Amino acid sequence: MKMSSFFKNSLLIAIAVVCTVSFQSCLDDDDNHYYYGKIPNALVTVKADADNTLYLQLDDETTLLPTNLSTSPFGDKEVRALVNYTEVENPSSKYSKAVHVNWIDSILTKPIAADLGEENDKVYGTDPVEIVNDWVTIAEDGYLTLRFRTVWGDPFKTHFVNLLLSQNPDNPYEVEFRHNANGDTYGENQDALVAFKLDGLPDTEGKTVKLKLKWKSFSGDKSAEFDYCTRKSVTPPTPALTATRGNAHLSLN
């Protein structure tokens, strides 16, 4: 995938921000972060099969068998992660491809937050963010992964981000991104990444529906729609061609 130098620099900043800014639930696994000066070429879910074989879910159909990793660097946690990998000729068995992982780094991965009713604003905040429309902002494999941009200033203040069900009776596939800056509302614009597991949404029963995301931006309320299908079985499917990744199905309003 070709990316402009501006995007490369922006994404590398985003990677750095995820684990350097004071940020809730960021994994502190510095010994397991390998960069080698290479940009990520995939966004994956780190999983284990029924026989505890480590594999990477690239999209809703494509699975990668990492030949140089026998166990997950993130323990028994299923997380979304940025990875730089190289395809290899090793047998991939029931997985789509065999790969050599050059480096891998987890991103903040969370469930949908509990609805606290009248306490939502107080607990989850109403501070603005911008959702960045690029290849890592995507709904796939049962997760909504977002690159977002906001103001960061005080390194001693913790920012909190959460996803809530919007409680729209006319649309069960509507969610709301919340940001609590904890008073840290002055500074520079920087980016970060977060992924939310969508298992709290109704089963789409194999159909693709529109998932609506709402958030408060610096210029007012905004929304976006994603193509979404309930996560399929975690059992790796028959080897298949790698799907083309992109944002063709994301529309920002």
PDB file of N, CA, C and O in Angstrom, residues 1-2 25 31 73 78 91 106 194 200 205 228 240 244:
ATOM      1  N   MET A   1       0.845  -1.196   0.000  1.00  0.00           N
ATOM      2  CA  MET A   1       0.000   0.000   0.000  1.00  0.00           C
ATOM      3  C   MET A   1       0.872   1.234   0.000  1.00  0.00           C
ATOM      4  O   MET A   1       1.775   1.367   0.814  1.00  0.00           O
ATOM      5  N   LYS A   2       0.629   2.155  -0.928  1.00  0.00           N
ATOM      6  CA  LYS A   2       1.407   3.372  -1.017  1.00  0.00           C
ATOM      7  C   LYS A   2       0.824   4.423  -0.090  1.00  0.00           C
ATOM      8  O   LYS A   2      -0.368   4.624  -0.030  1.00  0.00           O
ATOM      9  N   SER A  25      -5.432   2.446  29.914  1.00  0.00           N
ATOM     10  CA  SER A  25      -5.334   1.063  29.456  1.00  0.00           C
ATOM     11  C   SER A  25      -4.313   0.832  28.354  1.00  0.00           C
ATOM     12  O   SER A  25      -4.331  -0.194  27.702  1.00  0.00           O
ATOM     13  N   ASP A  31       9.206  -4.162  25.952  1.00  0.00           N
ATOM     14  CA  ASP A  31      10.135  -5.194  25.529  1.00  0.00           C
ATOM     15  C   ASP A  31       9.645  -5.940  24.305  1.00  0.00           C
ATOM     16  O   ASP A  31      10.400  -6.637  23.645  1.00  0.00           O
ATOM     17  N   PRO A  73       2.980 -11.768  22.318  1.00  0.00           N
ATOM     18  CA  PRO A  73       3.700 -10.849  23.204  1.00  0.00           C
ATOM     19  C   PRO A  73       2.778 -10.110  24.159  1.00  0.00           C
ATOM     20  O   PRO A  73       3.237  -9.399  25.045  1.00  0.00           O
ATOM     21  N   GLU A  78      -6.710 -10.801  23.840  1.00  0.00           N
ATOM     22  CA  GLU A  78      -6.965 -10.573  22.426  1.00  0.00           C
ATOM     23  C   GLU A  78      -6.965  -9.075  22.207  1.00  0.00           C
ATOM     24  O   GLU A  78      -7.744  -8.353  22.823  1.00  0.00           O
ATOM     25  N   PRO A  91       4.916 -23.374   4.957  1.00  0.00           N
ATOM     26  CA  PRO A  91       3.534 -23.870   4.923  1.00  0.00           C
ATOM     27  C   PRO A  91       2.661 -23.094   5.903  1.00  0.00           C
ATOM     28  O   PRO A  91       3.082 -22.790   7.020  1.00  0.00           O
ATOM     29  N   SER A 106       0.659  -3.506  20.143  1.00  0.00           N
ATOM     30  CA  SER A 106      -0.772  -3.453  20.444  1.00  0.00           C
ATOM     31  C   SER A 106      -1.248  -2.017  20.522  1.00  0.00           C
ATOM     32  O   SER A 106      -0.481  -1.089  20.787  1.00  0.00           O
ATOM     33  N   VAL A 194      -7.442   3.664  18.925  1.00  0.00           N
ATOM     34  CA  VAL A 194      -8.193   2.875  19.888  1.00  0.00           C
ATOM     35  C   VAL A 194      -9.091   1.912  19.116  1.00  0.00           C
ATOM     36  O   VAL A 194      -9.536   2.216  18.004  1.00  0.00           O
ATOM     37  N   GLY A 200     -21.305  -6.212  21.851  1.00  0.00           N
ATOM     38  CA  GLY A 200     -22.513  -5.761  22.524  1.00  0.00           C
ATOM     39  C   GLY A 200     -23.622  -5.352  21.564  1.00  0.00           C
ATOM     40  O   GLY A 200     -24.736  -5.056  22.000  1.00  0.00           O
ATOM     41  N   GLU A 205     -26.567 -11.513  11.776  1.00  0.00           N
ATOM     42  CA  GLU A 205     -26.955 -12.777  11.148  1.00  0.00           C
ATOM     43  C   GLU A 205     -26.393 -12.913   9.733  1.00  0.00           C
ATOM     44  O   GLU A 205     -27.071 -13.326   8.802  1.00  0.00           O
ATOM     45  N   TYR A 228     -20.679  -2.942   8.411  1.00  0.00           N
ATOM     46  CA  TYR A 228     -20.428  -3.790   9.583  1.00  0.00           C
ATOM     47  C   TYR A 228     -21.179  -5.102   9.482  1.00  0.00           C
ATOM     48  O   TYR A 228     -22.353  -5.142   9.107  1.00  0.00           O
ATOM     49  N   ALA A 240      -7.614 -18.069   1.736  1.00  0.00           N
ATOM     50  CA  ALA A 240      -8.275 -17.213   0.757  1.00  0.00           C
ATOM     51  C   ALA A 240      -7.344 -16.085   0.353  1.00  0.00           C
ATOM     52  O   ALA A 240      -6.332 -15.830   1.002  1.00  0.00           O
ATOM     53  N   THR A 244      -8.465  -6.461  -0.294  1.00  0.00           N
ATOM     54  CA  THR A 244      -7.922  -5.123  -0.375  1.00  0.00           C
ATOM     55  C   THR A 244      -8.479  -4.284   0.755  1.00  0.00           C
ATOM     56  O   THR A 244      -9.679  -4.246   0.971  1.00  0.00           O
TER      57      THR A 244
END
